[in-house]
Each structure stands twice: as structure tokens, then as C-alpha cells.
Short mmCIF file of C-alpha atoms in Angstrom, two decimals:
data_model
loop_
_atom_site.label_atom_id
_atom_site.label_comp_id
_atom_site.label_asym_id
_atom_site.label_seq_id
_atom_site.Cartn_x
_atom_site.Cartn_y
_atom_site.Cartn_z
CA MET A 1 44.68 11.45 -50.22
CA LYS A 2 45.05 7.52 -49.39
CA GLN A 3 43.62 5.05 -51.60
CA LYS A 4 40.55 2.92 -49.79
CA LYS A 5 41.22 -0.81 -50.29
CA ILE A 6 38.06 -3.24 -50.74
CA LEU A 7 38.62 -6.83 -50.70
CA LEU A 8 36.49 -8.71 -53.16
CA LEU A 9 36.00 -12.90 -52.97
CA GLY A 10 35.92 -14.40 -56.27
CA GLY A 11 37.27 -13.58 -59.69
CA SER A 12 35.06 -15.29 -61.92
CA GLU A 13 33.61 -14.00 -65.25
CA ALA A 14 30.18 -12.90 -63.81
CA GLN A 15 32.25 -11.39 -60.73
CA LEU A 16 34.01 -9.08 -62.68
CA ILE A 17 31.86 -6.21 -62.76
CA SER A 18 32.57 -6.21 -58.93
CA ILE A 19 36.15 -5.40 -59.61
CA THR A 20 35.46 -2.96 -62.40
CA LYS A 21 33.02 -1.09 -60.45
CA ALA A 22 35.06 -0.70 -57.27
CA LYS A 23 38.16 0.70 -59.76
CA GLU A 24 35.44 2.99 -61.04
CA LEU A 25 34.75 4.40 -57.49
CA GLY A 26 38.15 4.88 -56.89
CA TYR A 27 38.85 1.78 -54.49
CA TYR A 28 42.14 0.05 -54.70
CA THR A 29 41.06 -3.58 -55.35
CA VAL A 30 42.47 -6.97 -53.40
CA LEU A 31 41.12 -10.35 -54.76
CA CYS A 32 40.95 -13.73 -53.56
CA ASP A 33 40.40 -16.49 -55.58
CA TYR A 34 41.12 -20.26 -55.11
CA LEU A 35 41.47 -20.72 -59.17
CA PRO A 36 44.76 -20.04 -60.79
CA ASP A 37 42.98 -19.04 -64.18
CA ASN A 38 40.20 -16.61 -62.99
CA PRO A 39 40.06 -13.84 -65.01
CA GLY A 40 39.69 -11.21 -62.22
CA GLN A 41 43.44 -11.15 -61.43
CA TYR A 42 44.00 -9.73 -64.76
CA ILE A 43 42.09 -6.38 -63.69
CA ALA A 44 42.23 -6.39 -59.63
CA ASP A 45 45.48 -4.36 -58.14
CA SER A 46 46.25 -6.74 -55.76
CA PHE A 47 45.49 -10.98 -56.16
CA HIS A 48 45.81 -13.95 -53.60
CA LEU A 49 45.86 -17.46 -54.64
CA VAL A 50 43.30 -18.35 -51.89
CA SER A 51 40.28 -20.07 -51.20
CA THR A 52 37.11 -17.67 -50.28
CA THR A 53 36.14 -20.53 -47.78
CA ASP A 54 39.32 -20.22 -45.97
CA LYS A 55 38.35 -17.56 -43.15
CA ASP A 56 41.40 -17.31 -41.43
CA ALA A 57 43.71 -17.25 -44.52
CA VAL A 58 41.45 -14.50 -46.31
CA LEU A 59 41.66 -12.69 -42.30
CA ALA A 60 45.14 -12.75 -42.72
CA ILE A 61 45.34 -11.19 -46.37
CA ALA A 62 42.63 -8.68 -45.35
CA GLU A 63 45.06 -7.53 -42.23
CA LYS A 64 48.29 -7.32 -43.92
CA GLU A 65 46.37 -5.33 -46.81
CA ASN A 66 44.77 -3.01 -44.14
CA ILE A 67 41.58 -2.78 -46.11
CA GLU A 68 38.06 -0.87 -45.37
CA GLY A 69 35.47 -3.32 -46.83
CA ILE A 70 35.10 -6.90 -48.11
CA VAL A 71 32.24 -7.97 -50.07
CA ALA A 72 31.28 -11.58 -51.59
CA TYR A 73 29.83 -10.55 -54.85
CA SER A 74 27.57 -13.28 -55.73
CA SER A 75 29.34 -16.29 -53.95
CA ASP A 76 27.23 -17.95 -51.51
CA PRO A 77 30.39 -20.11 -50.16
CA ALA A 78 32.03 -16.85 -49.76
CA ALA A 79 29.50 -14.80 -47.81
CA PRO A 80 30.66 -16.30 -43.86
CA THR A 81 33.87 -15.92 -44.70
CA ALA A 82 33.15 -11.81 -45.64
CA ALA A 83 31.22 -11.54 -42.63
CA TYR A 84 33.71 -13.10 -40.35
CA VAL A 85 36.56 -10.63 -41.66
CA ALA A 86 34.09 -7.50 -41.45
CA ASN A 87 33.39 -8.73 -37.86
CA VAL A 88 36.51 -9.45 -36.71
CA MET A 89 38.48 -6.27 -38.19
CA GLY A 90 34.89 -3.85 -37.33
CA LEU A 91 34.31 -3.24 -41.14
CA HIS A 92 30.55 -2.94 -42.07
CA GLY A 93 28.68 -6.10 -42.39
CA MET A 94 26.27 -8.81 -40.91
CA ASP A 95 26.91 -10.86 -38.04
CA TYR A 96 28.90 -13.79 -38.63
CA ASN A 97 26.38 -16.04 -36.89
CA VAL A 98 23.53 -14.66 -38.72
CA VAL A 99 25.09 -15.40 -42.43
CA ARG A 100 25.86 -18.72 -41.17
CA HIS A 101 22.35 -19.54 -40.25
CA PHE A 102 21.49 -18.20 -43.89
CA CYS A 103 24.16 -20.09 -45.76
CA GLU A 104 23.72 -23.47 -44.25
CA LYS A 105 20.37 -24.88 -44.92
CA HIS A 106 19.96 -26.57 -41.72
CA LEU A 107 20.61 -23.51 -39.55
CA PHE A 108 18.32 -21.86 -41.85
CA ARG A 109 15.89 -24.15 -41.19
CA GLU A 110 16.26 -24.17 -37.41
CA PHE A 111 16.45 -19.85 -37.79
CA LEU A 112 12.79 -20.09 -39.62
CA ILE A 113 11.48 -21.99 -37.31
CA LYS A 114 12.53 -19.99 -34.68
CA ASN A 115 11.36 -16.83 -36.09
CA ASN A 116 7.75 -18.30 -36.96
CA PHE A 117 8.35 -18.59 -40.72
CA ASN A 118 6.67 -21.92 -42.72
CA VAL A 119 9.24 -24.43 -43.04
CA PRO A 120 8.96 -27.98 -44.47
CA LYS A 121 9.15 -31.15 -42.09
CA SER A 122 12.98 -32.43 -42.39
CA ILE A 123 15.35 -34.45 -40.87
CA GLU A 124 19.41 -33.39 -40.75
CA VAL A 125 21.90 -36.38 -41.79
CA LYS A 126 25.15 -36.24 -40.48
CA VAL A 127 28.13 -37.85 -42.25
CA PRO A 128 29.17 -40.99 -41.63
CA TYR A 129 25.39 -42.33 -41.71
CA ASP A 130 23.69 -45.47 -41.85
CA VAL A 131 21.19 -45.54 -44.13
CA GLU A 132 19.07 -48.26 -43.07
CA LEU A 133 18.86 -46.19 -39.52
CA ILE A 134 17.52 -43.11 -40.82
CA ASP A 135 13.91 -42.74 -39.95
CA TYR A 136 11.98 -40.87 -42.48
CA SER A 137 8.68 -42.16 -41.68
CA HIS A 138 7.07 -39.12 -40.68
CA LEU A 139 7.97 -37.52 -43.95
CA GLN A 140 5.66 -37.51 -46.81
CA PHE A 141 6.87 -38.15 -50.22
CA PRO A 142 8.34 -36.34 -52.68
CA ILE A 143 11.10 -35.52 -50.79
CA ILE A 144 14.57 -33.37 -51.39
CA VAL A 145 17.90 -34.22 -50.50
CA LYS A 146 20.71 -31.77 -50.45
CA PRO A 147 23.81 -30.82 -48.51
CA THR A 148 23.43 -28.22 -45.92
CA ASP A 149 26.29 -25.69 -47.51
CA SER A 150 26.25 -25.73 -51.11
CA SER A 151 24.50 -23.61 -53.72
CA GLY A 152 23.61 -23.40 -57.56
CA SER A 153 21.71 -26.58 -57.24
CA LYS A 154 24.80 -28.66 -56.69
CA GLY A 155 24.30 -32.40 -54.82
CA ILE A 156 20.28 -32.07 -55.02
CA THR A 157 18.15 -34.72 -55.69
CA VAL A 158 14.23 -35.27 -55.70
CA LEU A 159 12.86 -38.52 -54.64
CA GLU A 160 9.48 -40.12 -55.28
CA ASN A 161 10.04 -42.90 -53.18
CA PRO A 162 12.79 -44.37 -50.90
CA SER A 163 14.47 -46.62 -53.36
CA ASN A 164 17.36 -44.21 -54.40
CA LEU A 165 17.78 -42.43 -50.92
CA ALA A 166 21.10 -44.20 -50.60
CA SER A 167 22.33 -42.67 -53.75
CA ALA A 168 20.76 -39.40 -53.26
CA LEU A 169 22.68 -39.30 -49.91
CA LYS A 170 26.09 -40.03 -51.69
CA TYR A 171 25.43 -37.51 -54.53
CA ALA A 172 24.71 -34.73 -51.62
CA GLN A 173 27.80 -35.69 -49.81
CA GLU A 174 29.97 -34.76 -52.78
CA TYR A 175 29.10 -31.25 -52.52
CA SER A 176 29.14 -30.76 -48.73
CA ARG A 177 32.03 -29.22 -47.36
CA ASN A 178 30.43 -29.69 -43.54
CA GLN A 179 29.55 -33.27 -44.15
CA THR A 180 26.01 -32.53 -43.08
CA LEU A 181 22.88 -33.02 -45.35
CA ILE A 182 19.26 -32.54 -44.94
CA ILE A 183 15.89 -34.41 -46.11
CA GLU A 184 13.04 -32.73 -46.29
CA GLU A 185 9.37 -32.88 -47.80
CA PHE A 186 9.17 -31.21 -51.33
CA ILE A 187 6.45 -28.47 -51.07
CA VAL A 188 4.52 -28.28 -54.36
CA ARG A 189 4.29 -24.78 -55.89
CA ASP A 190 0.73 -23.54 -56.49
CA HIS A 191 1.92 -20.91 -59.12
CA PRO A 192 4.03 -20.88 -62.72
CA HIS A 193 7.40 -20.17 -61.36
CA VAL A 194 9.80 -20.16 -58.36
CA ILE A 195 10.03 -16.89 -57.20
CA GLU A 196 13.20 -15.09 -56.71
CA ALA A 197 13.65 -11.96 -55.10
CA GLU A 198 17.00 -10.15 -55.60
CA ILE A 199 16.28 -7.17 -53.33
CA PHE A 200 18.47 -4.71 -51.54
CA ALA A 201 17.93 -3.25 -48.37
CA ILE A 202 18.84 0.10 -46.37
CA ASN A 203 18.92 -0.20 -42.39
CA GLY A 204 17.03 -3.15 -42.34
CA LYS A 205 14.28 -1.87 -45.04
CA VAL A 206 14.02 -3.85 -48.49
CA VAL A 207 14.19 -0.67 -50.93
CA SER A 208 14.45 -2.04 -54.53
CA TRP A 209 11.88 -4.96 -54.88
CA GLY A 210 13.49 -6.98 -57.65
CA ILE A 211 10.94 -9.74 -57.53
CA ILE A 212 11.18 -12.21 -60.45
CA ASN A 213 9.98 -15.42 -62.27
CA SER A 214 12.62 -18.13 -62.06
CA ILE A 215 11.62 -20.68 -64.94
CA ARG A 216 12.65 -23.71 -64.46
CA ASP A 217 13.23 -26.03 -67.84
CA LEU A 218 11.96 -29.75 -67.07
CA ARG A 219 13.72 -30.96 -70.12
CA SER A 220 17.45 -29.94 -68.69
CA ASN A 221 17.50 -29.80 -65.01
CA PRO A 222 13.56 -28.52 -63.43
CA LEU A 223 16.10 -27.52 -60.43
CA LEU A 224 18.00 -24.69 -61.99
CA PRO A 225 17.08 -21.31 -63.46
CA SER A 226 16.93 -21.27 -67.23
CA ALA A 227 15.90 -17.84 -67.44
CA TYR A 228 14.10 -15.12 -65.54
CA SER A 229 11.43 -12.45 -66.13
CA TYR A 230 10.13 -9.28 -64.47
CA PRO A 231 7.63 -8.61 -63.53
CA ILE A 232 6.33 -11.66 -61.41
CA ASP A 233 3.44 -13.71 -62.57
CA ILE A 234 1.58 -14.11 -59.45
CA ALA A 235 -1.99 -12.74 -58.38
CA ASP A 236 -1.95 -9.54 -56.48
CA GLU A 237 -2.51 -11.11 -52.83
CA ARG A 238 0.25 -13.40 -52.90
CA LYS A 239 2.69 -10.38 -53.54
CA VAL A 240 1.34 -8.75 -50.67
CA ILE A 241 2.74 -11.94 -49.01
CA VAL A 242 5.78 -12.13 -50.78
CA LYS A 243 6.63 -8.66 -49.94
CA SER A 244 5.56 -9.12 -46.24
CA GLU A 245 7.04 -12.11 -45.53
CA VAL A 246 10.58 -11.22 -47.39
CA SER A 247 10.30 -7.55 -45.23
CA ARG A 248 9.89 -9.97 -41.93
CA LEU A 249 12.87 -11.91 -42.81
CA VAL A 250 15.35 -9.32 -43.71
CA ALA A 251 14.31 -7.59 -40.41
CA THR A 252 15.60 -10.69 -38.46
CA THR A 253 19.04 -9.41 -39.22
CA GLY A 254 18.91 -6.21 -37.70
CA LYS A 255 19.36 -2.73 -39.25
CA THR A 256 21.10 -4.52 -42.19
CA SER A 257 22.27 -2.76 -45.27
CA GLY A 258 22.88 -4.56 -48.27
CA ALA A 259 22.06 -7.42 -51.19
CA PHE A 260 19.57 -10.30 -50.54
CA ASN A 261 19.00 -13.17 -52.93
CA ILE A 262 15.90 -15.20 -51.65
CA GLU A 263 14.21 -18.00 -53.26
CA MET A 264 10.59 -18.83 -52.68
CA ILE A 265 7.27 -20.86 -53.25
CA ILE A 266 3.74 -20.50 -52.11
CA ASP A 267 1.83 -23.54 -52.06
CA LYS A 268 -2.31 -23.93 -52.54
CA HIS A 269 -3.18 -22.92 -49.02
CA ASN A 270 -1.62 -19.59 -49.38
CA ARG A 271 1.55 -20.63 -47.27
CA LEU A 272 5.13 -18.90 -48.49
CA PHE A 273 8.19 -21.26 -47.94
CA PHE A 274 11.78 -20.03 -48.22
CA LEU A 275 13.55 -22.51 -49.99
CA ASP A 276 16.87 -20.51 -49.67
CA ALA A 277 18.34 -17.10 -48.60
CA GLY A 278 21.48 -15.43 -48.86
CA PRO A 279 23.00 -12.32 -47.51
CA ARG A 280 24.22 -11.38 -50.77
CA ASN A 281 24.20 -10.54 -54.76
CA GLY A 282 22.49 -13.39 -56.71
CA GLY A 283 24.42 -14.98 -59.50
CA ASN A 284 23.35 -15.31 -63.23
CA MET A 285 24.38 -11.44 -63.27
CA LEU A 286 20.68 -10.54 -61.54
CA PRO A 287 22.04 -7.56 -59.92
CA GLU A 288 22.85 -6.32 -62.89
CA PHE A 289 19.71 -7.26 -64.43
CA ILE A 290 17.91 -5.81 -61.73
CA SER A 291 20.06 -2.46 -62.56
CA MET A 292 18.75 -2.74 -65.82
CA ILE A 293 15.32 -2.75 -64.96
CA SER A 294 15.37 0.03 -62.27
CA GLY A 295 17.74 2.07 -63.92
CA LYS A 296 19.70 2.10 -60.88
CA ASP A 297 23.28 0.62 -59.85
CA ILE A 298 22.64 -2.59 -57.73
CA VAL A 299 26.69 -3.17 -57.86
CA GLU A 300 27.70 -0.06 -56.91
CA ALA A 301 25.56 0.31 -53.85
CA THR A 302 26.81 -3.18 -52.79
CA LEU A 303 30.30 -1.90 -53.09
CA ARG A 304 29.49 1.47 -50.81
CA VAL A 305 27.59 -0.40 -48.61
CA ALA A 306 30.32 -2.85 -47.73
CA MET A 307 32.83 0.58 -47.28
CA GLY A 308 30.07 1.84 -44.60
CA ASP A 309 28.89 4.71 -46.99
CA VAL A 310 25.12 4.29 -46.96
CA SER A 311 24.73 7.96 -47.86
CA GLU A 312 22.27 9.19 -50.92
CA ILE A 313 21.99 5.48 -52.18
CA ASP A 314 19.31 5.36 -54.51
CA VAL A 315 17.93 1.61 -55.71
CA GLU A 316 14.62 1.91 -55.28
CA LEU A 317 12.49 -0.37 -57.31
CA ASP A 318 8.65 -1.19 -56.66
CA GLY A 319 8.66 -4.52 -58.05
CA GLU A 320 5.78 -3.85 -60.75
CA SER A 321 6.96 -0.88 -63.10
CA ARG A 322 9.67 -0.50 -65.64
CA GLY A 323 8.15 -2.53 -68.35
CA TYR A 324 8.72 -6.12 -69.34
CA TRP A 325 12.15 -7.72 -69.15
CA GLY A 326 14.25 -11.21 -69.56
CA LEU A 327 17.06 -13.02 -68.46
CA GLY A 328 18.05 -16.10 -70.38
CA VAL A 329 20.67 -18.54 -69.17
CA LEU A 330 21.72 -20.46 -72.10
CA HIS A 331 22.31 -24.02 -71.72
CA SER A 332 21.90 -27.55 -73.42
CA ASP A 333 20.34 -30.42 -72.26
CA LYS A 334 23.00 -32.48 -74.06
CA ALA A 335 27.19 -32.71 -74.31
CA GLY A 336 28.64 -31.38 -77.31
CA ARG A 337 30.58 -28.77 -78.82
CA PHE A 338 29.40 -24.93 -78.98
CA ASN A 339 28.07 -23.93 -82.62
CA GLY A 340 26.51 -20.95 -81.84
CA ILE A 341 22.80 -19.93 -80.59
CA ALA A 342 19.50 -19.65 -82.92
CA TYR A 343 17.57 -17.12 -81.95
CA SER A 344 13.83 -16.89 -83.09
CA GLN A 345 12.68 -13.43 -84.46
CA LEU A 346 10.95 -12.14 -81.46
CA ALA A 347 14.49 -13.02 -79.35
CA LYS A 348 16.60 -11.19 -81.60
CA GLN A 349 14.28 -8.32 -81.66
CA SER A 350 14.34 -8.03 -78.00
CA LEU A 351 17.87 -8.61 -77.35
CA ILE A 352 19.46 -5.75 -75.74
CA ARG A 353 22.45 -7.39 -74.18
CA GLU A 354 24.70 -10.86 -75.53
CA ASN A 355 27.05 -12.19 -73.16
CA ILE A 356 28.23 -15.53 -74.36
CA GLN A 357 30.74 -17.53 -72.22
CA LYS A 358 31.96 -20.27 -74.84
CA GLU A 359 34.05 -20.04 -77.97
CA LEU A 360 33.32 -21.85 -81.30
CA GLY A 361 34.36 -25.26 -80.76
CA GLN A 362 34.59 -25.36 -76.96
CA ASP A 363 33.10 -28.44 -75.16
CA VAL A 364 29.08 -28.00 -73.80
CA ASN A 365 27.98 -30.06 -70.73
CA PRO A 366 24.42 -30.82 -70.14
CA PHE A 367 22.45 -28.51 -67.68
CA GLU A 368 23.49 -29.97 -64.58
CA ARG A 369 25.06 -27.24 -62.30
CA CYS A 370 24.76 -23.70 -62.45
CA ASN A 371 28.36 -23.43 -63.82
CA ASP A 372 27.34 -25.52 -66.95
CA LEU A 373 25.92 -22.28 -68.61
CA ILE A 374 26.67 -21.09 -71.85
CA GLY A 375 25.91 -17.48 -71.36
CA LEU A 376 23.45 -14.91 -70.36
CA ASN A 377 21.24 -12.63 -72.61
CA PHE A 378 19.20 -9.90 -71.23
CA CYS A 379 16.19 -8.91 -73.09
CA ARG A 380 12.87 -6.14 -73.03
CA PHE A 381 9.98 -6.24 -74.41
CA ASN A 382 7.03 -4.85 -75.51
CA SER A 383 4.39 -7.12 -73.68
CA LYS A 384 4.12 -9.56 -71.35
CA ASP A 385 3.19 -11.87 -74.07
CA ASP A 386 6.15 -11.65 -75.98
CA MET A 387 7.76 -11.97 -72.90
CA ASP A 388 6.15 -15.25 -71.99
CA LYS A 389 6.99 -16.51 -75.43
CA VAL A 390 10.57 -15.95 -75.42
CA MET A 391 11.27 -16.71 -72.03
CA CYS A 392 9.24 -19.54 -71.24
CA ASN A 393 10.40 -21.54 -74.31
CA MET A 394 14.27 -20.83 -74.15
CA TYR A 395 14.99 -24.10 -76.93
CA GLN A 396 13.00 -22.70 -79.81
CA SER A 397 13.53 -18.83 -79.01
CA MET A 398 17.38 -19.11 -77.65
CA ARG A 399 18.48 -22.35 -79.10
CA VAL A 400 22.06 -23.33 -78.24
CA LYS A 401 23.81 -25.47 -81.42
CA LEU A 402 26.42 -28.05 -81.04
CA MET A 403 28.73 -29.57 -83.59
#
């Protein structure tokens, strides 16, 4: 029997699970990555050194390899490529134009407006621009300046006044491939943490509700998740709003099957605003985190759906049951060399999986971008109080030691 081929876009440490799981399922694994030292190449059956954002180059490889499915596992920049290849080759996948509207922030705002979702006031800035000619008079400060096509909070600045607008735009431009930037009003959330939904849909209906607290660290970077916890810490009436609006967002994509990663906040008027939404699995090993909570295999489901197999997929999670869980993003607010992790007693007792991505003595960067992390730790707790003590106080509970 001929072995089915699947193309995987990205072979980083966090993406290895997609390759190993595909091999467990009996698929022949084809990998594309632009980094010559990516670890995935050593376990994939076939490797091509090519950028995962180069749609036509990836398509040529896909056609040559005669693949039957394609996955951009935990990769926002590669999601449009996966959709493009799937559409051209007639494989299972979301419509390319829909994916583009999700992955490019200015198009996403247009998409939200068209479908009657709440959207902050914003303006689009095309490069080249003259900062003196940008009219932001209708925006209220604070504002947020960002590239429209980056992920992991790269190139993002929050401004309390216009004095640093020029430098914020320049910083955003450094991380923009399409050279389109956005300035928008910064919505203040009326709850402790950003709400993140690591969900899975079958035929347009959400069946796995991985709704989690995306905890931010004001000491290092308030724009990046420093930890996650489950279940979500919001009022019941707001849980209803979250499920209703997320379901409606997923429904706009049609009878879609697959993973979505969505960030959102609710303001004091109970208005929900989507910050970002990706038609793919989230980063920071979130699919594995939700799989631990639910006892179901989100990674396997992602791969099977990409291969056109939606039969008997069971990934159900109601978003409320299954206990108390945490995922710690190990990081430092200072530069130095890695010297291990100092755990509190409660964190040590609750730790069920440790994923350290640095060797002793390796350089550590301040937590400015998502790839500045040192590792990821999975925890299970006996109570909400224990969960909050550990996950909301990472500097005390899982302190990164530097030489």
C-alpha cells in the first residue's frame, strides 16, 4: 500500500511533535524550513531548505513530492502558504483568501468590520510614509503600533503619547514583510488576563474549547504571554460572550475543520475585541497543553484533518472541567548565561513535564520576542489558589538563574 505524504511547514523545536506524530500515523513526512540548522530535518523523511512563506517554491516541492496534505503547525507566517498550496492542488484546507484575512492584521480588521464584530479605531500606514502627514487625530491614546503580518508580538509598541510615534513605526517596519503597518486604539481589558482560545472545529463547529488565561509579565514584556492557566478566570456571563463570538468567527470561515488560535479581551462595557486570530495551532506548545487537559490528541487531529480524514475525531473539551492546569513560559528580564531554574516547592510538586531549550552556559536574551523563551513547563494543580500562586508569579515560582 502506497504511503501517504504530508508536507509540514517548519521544523523548529516546538514543531517536532507534528513530525513525530505524522510518522506515528504512518505518513511519509516532507519538511520545508528556511533555517539550515532546524532540528526537524533529522527526523523528517524528506527535507527541503526553502522559506515557508515562499508560496510558489513550496508549491513546486508539494507537486514534485505528490503530497496529499499540508500543515503549517503553530506557524502564523506559513498558514497562508499552506492554504495556497492546498487550494491549488485540491487538498483539504481553508480558502486562501480567508486565511490571508486572518493572518494580515489590516485585512483582519476589514474582515471583522464586514462581519459586524467590535473593532478598535485604526489607520493603515503604507511604507514609505511621512510621519508628519499621518492623521491620527481621531484616535485616543494609548495607541498600539504594529506590523500587519508579524506574529509573536514582534515589532509592536504601545504609546501613551505621540512623541515616539516615528520610532515605533520604524520598529514595526523592521518586522513587516508586506510593508503595511497599523496604528490603532489600545483597548483596556476589564479582567485580569488576556483571553486565549486554543480551539478545534469540525465542519465549522467548535468541539474543543481550550479557553485559557494568557498571563502577561509587566516586568519583562506585557505584550507576550509569560504563562497560561486553565480554566479561564472570567465571570460566567463573559464565558457565554466568548463562546458566542468565537463560534461566530469560526462560522465565517465556512464548514472548516481544524485548529484556531485566537486572542481577545473584553472591555468594561462587555464588548469583546479580537486581538489576533490564526487559522492554525498556537505556539508555545499550546496544542500539547490542551491535549493534556482534555486527554485527547489535538496534534493527531490536526494532521488527520489536513489529510482529509475527519471521521471519528474526538477532541471534545467544554472549557470548564478537567481540573487546574498551567503552562509556564520560562524567560528572563535580563541578558546573561543560563544557569538553571529555581523552583518554588509548590511549582516543583505541580510540575508534570519540563521542556528546557537551553544548555547550561548558553546565552539568554531579555524577553523581547517570543523566541527569547528558555523553555516551557507543564503543571497540574489541586486548586485554583495553587494554580494562581505559581502561574501568576513566575519570577518566584520558576525563576531563571543567570551566571
